[in-house]
mmCIF file of C-alpha atoms in Angstrom:
data_model
loop_
_atom_site.group_PDB
_atom_site.id
_atom_site.type_symbol
_atom_site.label_atom_id
_atom_site.label_comp_id
_atom_site.label_asym_id
_atom_site.label_seq_id
_atom_site.Cartn_x
_atom_site.Cartn_y
_atom_site.Cartn_z
ATOM 1 C CA MET A 997 -20.893 -14.995 -3.842
ATOM 2 C CA GLY A 998 -18.770 -17.503 -5.759
ATOM 3 C CA HIS A 999 -16.526 -14.881 -7.355
ATOM 4 C CA GLN A 1000 -16.313 -12.121 -4.814
ATOM 5 C CA GLN A 1001 -12.578 -12.594 -4.495
ATOM 6 C CA GLN A 1002 -11.955 -11.773 -8.151
ATOM 7 C CA ALA A 1003 -11.037 -8.142 -7.495
ATOM 8 C CA MET A 1004 -7.833 -9.117 -5.664
ATOM 9 C CA ARG A 1005 -4.208 -8.966 -6.843
ATOM 10 C CA ASN A 1006 -1.344 -11.302 -5.859
ATOM 11 C CA VAL A 1007 1.866 -9.548 -6.797
ATOM 12 C CA GLY A 1008 5.537 -10.380 -6.312
ATOM 13 C CA ILE A 1009 8.117 -7.617 -6.259
ATOM 14 C CA PHE A 1010 11.501 -8.511 -7.746
ATOM 15 C CA ALA A 1011 14.757 -6.651 -8.106
ATOM 16 C CA HIS A 1012 18.479 -7.030 -8.448
ATOM 17 C CA VAL A 1013 20.098 -6.284 -5.064
ATOM 18 C CA ASP A 1014 20.157 -2.498 -4.449
ATOM 19 C CA ALA A 1015 17.722 -1.549 -7.195
ATOM 20 C CA GLY A 1016 15.367 -0.406 -4.422
ATOM 21 C CA LYS A 1017 13.012 -3.258 -3.581
ATOM 22 C CA THR A 1018 12.823 -2.527 0.140
ATOM 23 C CA THR A 1019 12.371 1.221 -0.322
ATOM 24 C CA THR A 1020 9.660 0.718 -2.931
ATOM 25 C CA THR A 1021 7.809 -1.861 -0.824
ATOM 26 C CA GLU A 1022 8.058 0.438 2.189
ATOM 27 C CA GLN A 1023 6.609 3.318 0.202
ATOM 28 C CA MET A 1024 3.720 1.097 -0.894
ATOM 29 C CA LEU A 1025 3.005 0.167 2.739
ATOM 30 C CA PHE A 1026 3.250 3.828 3.720
ATOM 31 C CA LEU A 1027 1.005 5.166 0.935
ATOM 32 C CA SER A 1028 -1.639 2.541 1.625
ATOM 33 C CA GLY A 1029 -1.632 3.504 5.303
ATOM 34 C CA HIS A 1030 0.100 0.405 6.686
ATOM 35 C CA ILE A 1031 3.130 2.016 8.262
ATOM 36 C CA ARG A 1032 2.910 5.330 10.013
ATOM 37 C CA SER A 1033 6.191 7.001 9.227
ATOM 38 C CA LEU A 1034 8.870 7.033 6.598
ATOM 39 C CA GLY A 1035 10.820 9.824 8.200
ATOM 40 C CA SER A 1036 10.566 12.946 6.116
ATOM 41 C CA VAL A 1037 10.248 11.726 2.560
ATOM 42 C CA ASP A 1038 10.634 15.212 1.062
ATOM 43 C CA SER A 1039 13.962 16.024 2.624
ATOM 44 C CA GLY A 1040 15.519 12.730 1.554
ATOM 45 C CA THR A 1041 15.222 10.335 4.437
ATOM 46 C CA SER A 1042 17.806 10.435 7.168
ATOM 47 C CA GLN A 1043 19.463 7.202 8.234
ATOM 48 C CA THR A 1044 17.832 7.068 11.672
ATOM 49 C CA ASP A 1045 14.340 7.279 10.190
ATOM 50 C CA TRP A 1046 15.046 4.219 8.094
ATOM 51 C CA LEU A 1047 16.194 2.331 11.158
ATOM 52 C CA ASP A 1048 13.045 3.349 13.034
ATOM 53 C CA VAL A 1049 11.002 2.102 10.117
ATOM 54 C CA GLU A 1050 13.054 -1.121 10.106
ATOM 55 C CA ARG A 1051 12.021 -1.660 13.691
ATOM 56 C CA GLU A 1052 8.457 -0.559 13.203
ATOM 57 C CA ARG A 1053 7.816 -2.597 10.108
ATOM 58 C CA GLY A 1054 9.825 -5.629 11.362
ATOM 59 C CA ILE A 1055 7.091 -8.130 10.836
ATOM 60 C CA SER A 1056 5.428 -6.642 7.798
ATOM 61 C CA VAL A 1057 8.126 -6.539 5.176
ATOM 62 C CA ARG A 1058 9.811 -9.692 6.332
ATOM 63 C CA ALA A 1059 6.546 -11.557 6.303
ATOM 64 C CA ALA A 1060 5.914 -13.770 3.299
ATOM 65 C CA VAL A 1061 2.792 -11.810 2.375
ATOM 66 C CA THR A 1062 1.505 -8.392 3.364
ATOM 67 C CA ARG A 1063 -2.041 -7.348 2.517
ATOM 68 C CA ILE A 1064 -2.649 -3.739 1.533
ATOM 69 C CA MET A 1065 -5.681 -1.960 0.059
ATOM 70 C CA TRP A 1066 -5.332 0.279 -2.981
ATOM 71 C CA ASN A 1067 -8.199 1.855 -4.969
ATOM 72 C CA GLU A 1068 -10.541 -0.391 -2.975
ATOM 73 C CA THR A 1069 -8.689 -3.439 -4.272
ATOM 74 C CA PRO A 1070 -6.975 -5.830 -1.844
ATOM 75 C CA VAL A 1071 -3.390 -6.464 -2.946
ATOM 76 C CA ASN A 1072 -1.249 -9.287 -1.505
ATOM 77 C CA LEU A 1073 2.392 -8.240 -1.802
ATOM 78 C CA VAL A 1074 4.286 -11.530 -1.902
ATOM 79 C CA ASP A 1075 7.843 -11.239 -0.692
ATOM 80 C CA THR A 1076 10.311 -12.872 -3.033
ATOM 81 C CA PRO A 1077 13.492 -14.738 -2.129
ATOM 82 C CA GLY A 1078 16.473 -12.440 -2.515
ATOM 83 C CA HIS A 1079 18.710 -15.049 -4.061
ATOM 84 C CA VAL A 1080 17.730 -16.503 -7.362
ATOM 85 C CA ASP A 1081 20.508 -19.022 -6.819
ATOM 86 C CA PHE A 1082 17.941 -20.994 -4.886
ATOM 87 C CA LEU A 1083 15.847 -21.395 -7.993
ATOM 88 C CA SER A 1084 13.611 -23.997 -6.430
ATOM 89 C CA GLU A 1085 12.621 -21.475 -3.744
ATOM 90 C CA VAL A 1086 11.949 -18.855 -6.397
ATOM 91 C CA GLU A 1087 9.839 -21.201 -8.478
ATOM 92 C CA ARG A 1088 7.751 -22.133 -5.473
ATOM 93 C CA SER A 1089 7.041 -18.543 -4.610
ATOM 94 C CA LEU A 1090 6.492 -17.650 -8.279
ATOM 95 C CA ARG A 1091 3.675 -20.155 -8.513
ATOM 96 C CA VAL A 1092 1.628 -18.215 -5.997
ATOM 97 C CA MET A 1093 1.593 -14.846 -7.778
ATOM 98 C CA ASP A 1094 -0.610 -13.730 -10.637
ATOM 99 C CA GLY A 1095 1.537 -10.741 -11.544
ATOM 100 C CA ALA A 1096 4.978 -9.266 -10.893
ATOM 101 C CA VAL A 1097 6.760 -5.940 -10.585
ATOM 102 C CA LEU A 1098 10.412 -5.987 -11.652
ATOM 103 C CA ILE A 1099 12.448 -3.035 -10.363
ATOM 104 C CA ILE A 1100 15.445 -1.894 -12.404
ATOM 105 C CA SER A 1101 17.834 0.905 -11.429
ATOM 106 C CA ALA A 1102 17.988 3.824 -13.892
ATOM 107 C CA VAL A 1103 21.729 4.014 -13.236
ATOM 108 C CA GLU A 1104 22.883 0.369 -13.288
ATOM 109 C CA GLY A 1105 20.254 -0.838 -15.741
ATOM 110 C CA VAL A 1106 19.764 -4.539 -16.438
ATOM 111 C CA GLN A 1107 22.082 -6.626 -14.230
ATOM 112 C CA ALA A 1108 22.897 -10.340 -14.237
ATOM 113 C CA GLN A 1109 20.329 -11.083 -11.553
ATOM 114 C CA THR A 1110 17.674 -9.122 -13.469
ATOM 115 C CA GLU A 1111 18.035 -11.449 -16.450
ATOM 116 C CA VAL A 1112 17.756 -14.585 -14.304
ATOM 117 C CA ILE A 1113 14.569 -13.285 -12.646
ATOM 118 C CA TRP A 1114 13.186 -12.265 -16.039
ATOM 119 C CA GLN A 1115 13.763 -15.764 -17.460
ATOM 120 C CA ALA A 1116 11.960 -17.364 -14.524
ATOM 121 C CA LEU A 1117 8.992 -14.966 -14.927
ATOM 122 C CA ARG A 1118 8.806 -15.627 -18.650
ATOM 123 C CA GLU A 1119 8.952 -19.416 -18.326
ATOM 124 C CA LEU A 1120 5.874 -19.260 -16.112
ATOM 125 C CA SER A 1121 4.219 -16.518 -18.279
ATOM 126 C CA ILE A 1122 3.601 -14.196 -15.354
ATOM 127 C CA PRO A 1123 2.309 -10.755 -16.441
ATOM 128 C CA THR A 1124 4.998 -8.245 -15.437
ATOM 129 C CA LEU A 1125 5.308 -4.483 -14.951
ATOM 130 C CA ILE A 1126 8.769 -2.923 -15.059
ATOM 131 C CA TYR A 1127 9.527 -0.029 -12.730
ATOM 132 C CA ILE A 1128 12.671 1.995 -13.463
ATOM 133 C CA ASN A 1129 13.737 3.373 -10.087
ATOM 134 C CA LYS A 1130 16.384 5.906 -8.979
ATOM 135 C CA MET A 1131 15.518 8.356 -11.776
ATOM 136 C CA ASP A 1132 16.759 11.165 -9.509
ATOM 137 C CA ARG A 1133 20.293 9.797 -9.294
ATOM 138 C CA VAL A 1134 23.269 11.198 -11.164
ATOM 139 C CA GLY A 1135 23.849 9.016 -14.221
ATOM 140 C CA ALA A 1136 20.182 8.070 -14.596
ATOM 141 C CA ASP A 1137 19.419 7.666 -18.293
ATOM 142 C CA ALA A 1138 15.881 6.555 -19.034
ATOM 143 C CA LEU A 1139 16.177 6.144 -22.793
ATOM 144 C CA ALA A 1140 19.432 4.208 -22.548
ATOM 145 C CA VAL A 1141 17.919 1.825 -19.981
ATOM 146 C CA LEU A 1142 14.782 1.420 -22.138
ATOM 147 C CA LYS A 1143 16.896 0.440 -25.141
ATOM 148 C CA GLN A 1144 18.917 -1.967 -22.996
ATOM 149 C CA ILE A 1145 15.739 -3.594 -21.641
ATOM 150 C CA GLY A 1146 14.431 -3.932 -25.214
ATOM 151 C CA ARG A 1147 17.681 -5.582 -26.251
ATOM 152 C CA LEU A 1148 18.288 -7.884 -23.268
ATOM 153 C CA LEU A 1149 14.822 -8.684 -21.928
ATOM 154 C CA SER A 1150 12.037 -8.237 -24.471
ATOM 155 C CA HIS A 1151 10.928 -6.315 -27.543
ATOM 156 C CA GLY A 1152 7.493 -6.056 -25.967
ATOM 157 C CA VAL A 1153 8.355 -3.300 -23.493
ATOM 158 C CA VAL A 1154 5.915 -0.392 -23.516
ATOM 159 C CA PRO A 1155 6.736 2.884 -21.743
ATOM 160 C CA VAL A 1156 3.319 4.042 -20.494
ATOM 161 C CA GLN A 1157 4.931 7.156 -19.006
ATOM 162 C CA ALA A 1158 7.456 9.778 -20.115
ATOM 163 C CA PRO A 1159 9.767 10.902 -17.278
ATOM 164 C CA GLU A 1160 9.997 14.682 -16.669
ATOM 165 C CA GLY A 1161 13.204 16.402 -15.669
ATOM 166 C CA ALA A 1162 16.668 14.937 -15.937
ATOM 167 C CA GLU A 1163 18.937 13.357 -13.289
ATOM 168 C CA GLY A 1164 19.070 15.345 -10.083
ATOM 169 C CA ASP A 1165 15.776 17.160 -10.710
ATOM 170 C CA PHE A 1166 13.476 14.303 -11.716
ATOM 171 C CA ALA A 1167 9.963 15.620 -11.203
ATOM 172 C CA GLY A 1168 7.771 12.637 -11.966
ATOM 173 C CA SER A 1169 6.239 11.303 -15.157
ATOM 174 C CA LEU A 1170 3.577 12.114 -17.679
ATOM 175 C CA ASP A 1171 0.908 9.459 -18.302
ATOM 176 C CA LEU A 1172 1.109 8.616 -22.022
ATOM 177 C CA LEU A 1173 -2.257 6.855 -21.898
ATOM 178 C CA ALA A 1174 -4.152 9.885 -20.609
ATOM 179 C CA GLU A 1175 -6.616 10.794 -23.350
ATOM 180 C CA ASP A 1176 -5.343 14.345 -23.741
ATOM 181 C CA GLY A 1177 -2.658 13.761 -26.331
ATOM 182 C CA THR A 1178 -2.401 17.433 -27.320
ATOM 183 C CA VAL A 1179 0.633 18.364 -25.229
ATOM 184 C CA GLN A 1180 3.321 16.920 -27.449
ATOM 185 C CA ALA A 1181 6.612 18.340 -26.273
ATOM 186 C CA ASP A 1182 9.757 17.107 -28.013
ATOM 187 C CA TRP A 1183 11.000 15.172 -24.999
ATOM 188 C CA ILE A 1184 7.794 13.127 -24.929
ATOM 189 C CA SER A 1185 7.911 11.811 -28.498
ATOM 190 C CA PRO A 1186 10.615 9.136 -28.184
ATOM 191 C CA TYR A 1187 8.630 7.533 -25.348
ATOM 192 C CA ARG A 1188 5.300 7.889 -27.096
ATOM 193 C CA ASP A 1189 6.665 6.462 -30.378
ATOM 194 C CA MET A 1190 8.163 3.514 -28.543
ATOM 195 C CA MET A 1191 4.856 2.863 -26.769
ATOM 196 C CA VAL A 1192 2.683 3.082 -29.883
ATOM 197 C CA GLU A 1193 5.023 0.941 -31.979
ATOM 198 C CA ALA A 1194 5.202 -1.848 -29.386
ATOM 199 C CA ILE A 1195 1.413 -1.928 -29.095
ATOM 200 C CA VAL A 1196 0.525 -1.790 -32.806
ATOM 201 C CA GLU A 1197 2.905 -4.660 -33.522
ATOM 202 C CA GLN A 1198 0.387 -6.868 -31.698
ATOM 203 C CA ASP A 1199 -2.480 -6.115 -34.043
ATOM 204 C CA GLU A 1200 -2.634 -5.939 -37.863
ATOM 205 C CA GLU A 1201 -5.548 -3.522 -38.074
ATOM 206 C CA LEU A 1202 -3.848 -1.123 -35.691
ATOM 207 C CA THR A 1203 -0.647 -1.361 -37.703
ATOM 208 C CA PHE A 1204 -2.516 -0.245 -40.832
ATOM 209 C CA SER A 1205 -4.252 2.680 -39.092
ATOM 210 C CA TYR A 1206 -0.939 3.718 -37.572
ATOM 211 C CA LEU A 1207 0.834 3.680 -40.945
ATOM 212 C CA GLU A 1208 -2.012 5.706 -42.470
ATOM 213 C CA ASP A 1209 -2.641 8.266 -39.720
ATOM 214 C CA GLY A 1210 0.763 8.319 -38.048
ATOM 215 C CA ASP A 1211 -0.864 8.450 -34.615
ATOM 216 C CA LEU A 1212 -3.521 6.659 -32.596
ATOM 217 C CA PRO A 1213 -5.692 7.736 -29.651
ATOM 218 C CA ALA A 1214 -5.141 5.994 -26.308
ATOM 219 C CA ALA A 1215 -8.653 4.517 -26.467
ATOM 220 C CA LYS A 1216 -7.622 2.424 -29.499
ATOM 221 C CA LEU A 1217 -4.333 1.333 -27.950
ATOM 222 C CA LEU A 1218 -5.588 0.355 -24.500
ATOM 223 C CA PRO A 1219 -7.530 -2.855 -25.267
ATOM 224 C CA VAL A 1220 -4.580 -4.244 -27.257
ATOM 225 C CA LEU A 1221 -2.159 -3.247 -24.513
ATOM 226 C CA GLU A 1222 -4.274 -4.893 -21.793
ATOM 227 C CA GLU A 1223 -4.632 -8.105 -23.791
ATOM 228 C CA GLY A 1224 -0.865 -8.156 -24.472
ATOM 229 C CA ILE A 1225 -0.098 -7.737 -20.767
ATOM 230 C CA ARG A 1226 -2.456 -10.541 -19.819
ATOM 231 C CA ARG A 1227 -0.866 -12.865 -22.378
ATOM 232 C CA SER A 1228 2.549 -11.893 -21.031
ATOM 233 C CA GLU A 1229 3.676 -10.430 -24.372
ATOM 234 C CA LEU A 1230 3.649 -6.713 -23.514
ATOM 235 C CA PHE A 1231 5.309 -5.229 -20.440
ATOM 236 C CA PRO A 1232 4.436 -1.680 -19.322
ATOM 237 C CA ILE A 1233 7.316 0.446 -18.073
ATOM 238 C CA LEU A 1234 6.970 3.124 -15.382
ATOM 239 C CA PHE A 1235 9.516 5.486 -13.831
ATOM 240 C CA GLY A 1236 10.147 6.675 -10.291
ATOM 241 C CA ALA A 1237 12.436 7.654 -7.462
ATOM 242 C CA SER A 1238 11.095 5.565 -4.578
ATOM 243 C CA LYS A 1239 13.357 7.068 -1.948
ATOM 244 C CA ARG A 1240 11.735 10.453 -2.613
ATOM 245 C CA GLY A 1241 8.297 8.929 -2.943
ATOM 246 C CA ILE A 1242 7.992 9.877 -6.620
ATOM 247 C CA GLY A 1243 6.221 7.460 -8.961
ATOM 248 C CA VAL A 1244 5.130 4.876 -6.372
ATOM 249 C CA LYS A 1245 1.487 5.957 -6.360
ATOM 250 C CA GLU A 1246 1.382 5.607 -10.164
ATOM 251 C CA LEU A 1247 3.072 2.214 -9.906
ATOM 252 C CA MET A 1248 0.367 0.999 -7.518
ATOM 253 C CA ASP A 1249 -2.343 2.383 -9.805
ATOM 254 C CA ALA A 1250 -0.761 0.381 -12.641
ATOM 255 C CA VAL A 1251 -0.632 -2.815 -10.531
ATOM 256 C CA VAL A 1252 -4.397 -2.636 -9.985
ATOM 257 C CA ARG A 1253 -5.116 -1.445 -13.522
ATOM 258 C CA PHE A 1254 -2.963 -3.843 -15.552
ATOM 259 C CA LEU A 1255 -2.130 -6.967 -13.537
ATOM 260 C CA PRO A 1256 -4.775 -9.727 -13.607
ATOM 261 C CA PRO A 1257 -6.914 -10.891 -10.682
ATOM 262 C CA PRO A 1258 -6.718 -14.547 -9.581
ATOM 263 C CA GLU A 1259 -9.084 -17.083 -11.058
ATOM 264 C CA GLY A 1260 -10.804 -19.792 -9.062
ATOM 265 C CA SER A 1261 -14.066 -20.555 -7.324
ATOM 266 C CA GLU A 1262 -14.816 -20.569 -3.602
ATOM 267 C CA ASP A 1263 -17.380 -23.326 -4.119
ATOM 268 C CA ALA A 1264 -15.025 -25.825 -5.789
ATOM 269 C CA PRO A 1265 -13.098 -28.500 -3.826
ATOM 270 C CA VAL A 1266 -10.047 -27.179 -1.949
ATOM 271 C CA SER A 1267 -6.872 -26.880 -4.037
ATOM 272 C CA GLY A 1268 -3.834 -25.031 -2.716
ATOM 273 C CA VAL A 1269 -0.086 -25.068 -2.248
ATOM 274 C CA VAL A 1270 2.284 -24.421 0.686
ATOM 275 C CA PHE A 1271 4.989 -22.027 -0.531
ATOM 276 C CA LYS A 1272 6.750 -21.061 2.667
ATOM 277 C CA MET A 1273 7.121 -22.505 6.185
ATOM 278 C CA GLU A 1274 8.023 -20.677 9.371
ATOM 279 C CA LYS A 1275 8.229 -21.784 12.970
ATOM 280 C CA ASP A 1276 6.495 -19.928 15.767
ATOM 281 C CA PRO A 1277 7.814 -20.779 19.266
ATOM 282 C CA ALA A 1278 4.300 -20.684 20.717
ATOM 283 C CA MET A 1279 2.148 -21.839 17.797
ATOM 284 C CA GLY A 1280 4.312 -24.448 16.069
ATOM 285 C CA LYS A 1281 4.590 -24.580 12.293
ATOM 286 C CA ILE A 1282 3.139 -21.816 10.113
ATOM 287 C CA ALA A 1283 2.366 -22.767 6.521
ATOM 288 C CA TYR A 1284 1.895 -19.961 4.010
ATOM 289 C CA VAL A 1285 -0.798 -21.188 1.651
ATOM 290 C CA ARG A 1286 -1.966 -19.908 -1.732
ATOM 291 C CA LEU A 1287 -5.480 -21.217 -2.340
ATOM 292 C CA TYR A 1288 -6.490 -21.701 -5.992
ATOM 293 C CA ASP A 1289 -9.951 -23.165 -5.382
ATOM 294 C CA GLY A 1290 -12.321 -23.741 -2.490
ATOM 295 C CA THR A 1291 -12.493 -22.315 1.034
ATOM 296 C CA ILE A 1292 -10.598 -23.246 4.225
ATOM 297 C CA ARG A 1293 -11.950 -22.424 7.698
ATOM 298 C CA ASN A 1294 -10.585 -22.692 11.222
ATOM 299 C CA ARG A 1295 -10.964 -26.253 12.561
ATOM 300 C CA ASP A 1296 -11.275 -27.765 9.050
ATOM 301 C CA THR A 1297 -9.431 -31.026 8.493
ATOM 302 C CA LEU A 1298 -7.247 -30.594 5.416
ATOM 303 C CA SER A 1299 -5.853 -33.418 3.356
ATOM 304 C CA ASN A 1300 -2.239 -33.041 2.301
ATOM 305 C CA PHE A 1301 -2.141 -34.632 -1.153
ATOM 306 C CA THR A 1302 1.664 -34.747 -1.338
ATOM 307 C CA ARG A 1303 2.228 -36.502 2.018
ATOM 308 C CA ASP A 1304 -1.063 -38.411 2.128
ATOM 309 C CA VAL A 1305 -1.845 -37.162 5.651
ATOM 310 C CA GLN A 1306 -4.568 -35.059 7.228
ATOM 311 C CA ASP A 1307 -4.053 -32.095 9.534
ATOM 312 C CA LYS A 1308 -6.458 -29.884 11.424
ATOM 313 C CA VAL A 1309 -6.386 -26.119 10.840
ATOM 314 C CA THR A 1310 -6.087 -24.300 14.184
ATOM 315 C CA GLN A 1311 -5.831 -20.704 12.929
ATOM 316 C CA ILE A 1312 -5.728 -18.725 9.678
ATOM 317 C CA ARG A 1313 -3.874 -15.430 10.004
ATOM 318 C CA ARG A 1314 -3.119 -12.496 7.749
ATOM 319 C CA VAL A 1315 -0.362 -9.923 8.115
ATOM 320 C CA HIS A 1316 -1.658 -6.345 7.992
ATOM 321 C CA GLY A 1317 1.171 -3.851 8.313
ATOM 322 C CA GLN A 1318 2.399 -4.248 11.890
ATOM 323 C CA LYS A 1319 -0.132 -6.742 13.126
ATOM 324 C CA THR A 1320 -1.382 -10.184 12.263
ATOM 325 C CA GLU A 1321 -5.044 -10.995 12.718
ATOM 326 C CA ASP A 1322 -6.915 -14.269 12.876
ATOM 327 C CA ILE A 1323 -9.240 -14.129 9.865
ATOM 328 C CA GLY A 1324 -10.594 -17.650 10.344
ATOM 329 C CA LEU A 1325 -11.216 -18.079 6.627
ATOM 330 C CA LEU A 1326 -9.168 -18.428 3.425
ATOM 331 C CA LYS A 1327 -10.967 -18.215 0.071
ATOM 332 C CA ALA A 1328 -9.975 -19.168 -3.484
ATOM 333 C CA GLY A 1329 -7.473 -16.724 -4.982
ATOM 334 C CA ASP A 1330 -6.171 -15.532 -1.615
ATOM 335 C CA ILE A 1331 -3.039 -16.186 0.465
ATOM 336 C CA ALA A 1332 -2.703 -16.521 4.247
ATOM 337 C CA ALA A 1333 -0.705 -18.126 7.047
ATOM 338 C CA VAL A 1334 -2.309 -21.406 8.155
ATOM 339 C CA TYR A 1335 -1.491 -22.887 11.570
ATOM 340 C CA GLY A 1336 -1.870 -26.526 12.540
ATOM 341 C CA LEU A 1337 -0.400 -28.176 9.417
ATOM 342 C CA ASN A 1338 2.381 -29.689 11.459
ATOM 343 C CA ARG A 1339 3.478 -32.272 8.900
ATOM 344 C CA ALA A 1340 3.423 -29.976 5.877
ATOM 345 C CA ARG A 1341 6.519 -29.012 3.925
ATOM 346 C CA ILE A 1342 7.245 -26.387 1.301
ATOM 347 C CA GLY A 1343 5.742 -27.336 -2.052
ATOM 348 C CA ASP A 1344 3.021 -29.587 -0.600
ATOM 349 C CA ILE A 1345 -0.304 -29.616 -2.407
ATOM 350 C CA LEU A 1346 -3.383 -29.327 -0.201
ATOM 351 C CA GLY A 1347 -6.626 -30.918 -1.371
ATOM 352 C CA SER A 1348 -6.883 -31.556 -5.097
ATOM 353 C CA PRO A 1349 -3.817 -31.186 -7.354
ATOM 354 C CA ASP A 1350 -5.978 -30.321 -10.386
ATOM 355 C CA ARG A 1351 -5.833 -26.543 -10.097
ATOM 356 C CA VAL A 1352 -2.257 -26.151 -8.852
ATOM 357 C CA PRO A 1353 0.027 -24.821 -11.617
ATOM 358 C CA GLY A 1354 2.720 -27.307 -12.614
ATOM 359 C CA GLU A 1355 6.023 -27.129 -10.816
ATOM 360 C CA LYS A 1356 9.281 -27.860 -12.529
ATOM 361 C CA ARG A 1357 11.032 -30.838 -10.998
ATOM 362 C CA LEU A 1358 13.758 -29.448 -8.840
ATOM 363 C CA ALA A 1359 17.402 -30.025 -9.616
ATOM 364 C CA VAL A 1360 18.966 -33.071 -8.000
ATOM 365 C CA PRO A 1361 21.294 -31.966 -5.174
ATOM 366 C CA LEU A 1362 24.959 -32.345 -6.112
ATOM 367 C CA LEU A 1363 26.228 -32.622 -2.556
ATOM 368 C CA THR A 1364 25.126 -34.971 0.182
ATOM 369 C CA VAL A 1365 26.318 -34.625 3.739
ATOM 370 C CA GLN A 1366 26.532 -37.249 6.413
ATOM 371 C CA VAL A 1367 26.181 -36.335 10.060
ATOM 372 C CA GLN A 1368 27.753 -38.244 12.973
ATOM 373 C CA TRP A 1369 26.891 -37.666 16.619
ATOM 374 C CA ARG A 1370 29.694 -37.569 19.156
ATOM 375 C CA ASN A 1371 27.871 -39.791 21.661
ATOM 376 C CA GLU A 1372 24.565 -41.594 22.159
ATOM 377 C CA ALA A 1373 23.256 -38.835 24.430
ATOM 378 C CA GLU A 1374 23.254 -36.350 21.531
ATOM 379 C CA TYR A 1375 21.264 -38.617 19.227
ATOM 380 C CA PRO A 1376 17.727 -37.456 20.221
ATOM 381 C CA ALA A 1377 18.702 -33.776 19.932
ATOM 382 C CA ILE A 1378 20.136 -34.345 16.448
ATOM 383 C CA VAL A 1379 17.029 -36.176 15.270
ATOM 384 C CA ALA A 1380 14.903 -33.327 16.620
ATOM 385 C CA ALA A 1381 17.083 -30.737 14.880
ATOM 386 C CA PHE A 1382 16.755 -32.556 11.545
ATOM 387 C CA GLY A 1383 13.019 -32.823 11.985
ATOM 388 C CA GLU A 1384 12.986 -29.070 12.349
ATOM 389 C CA LEU A 1385 15.080 -28.511 9.216
#
């Protein structure tokens, strides 16, 4: 019972603005059965369909965390702050994920924002998959983007697919790790060579066999690749065109296959962190909590280590597609919205601080602002407003 939660994934999806984060997330929700329509994906989605989906998915994509099931594995998709300028916000949300997907456009390639996100992911050693989107667009150049990623982000990038068809008629990708290595068309070799070379660099024995035989079966490469991903030294690259629904299924397969499950024990003392706060007009404050150890139930009294106060849990809810449900229970490794922590703030540690990953001290604010009220009557309203902030 203690480690039932191990098969879960907590994954953040990152992208430079316009690389396709929303479209990709939407496709994931759609493929896993959490939203009912995407408009007609095949015909290239018309504008109105997207707006309908906007309305329909309202809660789900804007929520801090959406739970989907894929290959019988629960996956928490953790929404990430759009602006990395608020680095403290990003660091707080980064602490709650065990893996990341970074989306890069096949046309624009690595952009300024991409590098900032990459740095933050590397400093916290978060295993990362890279998804090159918009392969169907004019100007898409997979090999050029791969070289650029190798130059600007990391030498450890490993294309685990070879994209088929050029810009305009992108047809999907070939899995380079499928055991059948017999189909070796010319267009596949640059990708395959890049993959094998990145992997063998991690392991001396493999390097020798590679130099002797010139090629290696996937079965030999896989264990080294998986270890490299877990240690945050190798980064698999996949290709897709999310707007047309191409490549997203394979991306989700890779999330479950390569990104690590959370660690932690349900039987240990409670240890968790609040990474986002929202206000519900009817229910008061909502604290999004990532639990590293222990179990929290409805009506439990939780000690807030940071503020040295205790609060009583009134509800524990999870967002599933369109609806939220009261699950009444939050176990180690998982994430949920906890109601009743009325004095909590973002970054607060709940229970024991021992298991919570270290947080960088946030930058000291450069500006301070003083507020005056126009008359005594406004004073209570201003105090209330600041309490809210």
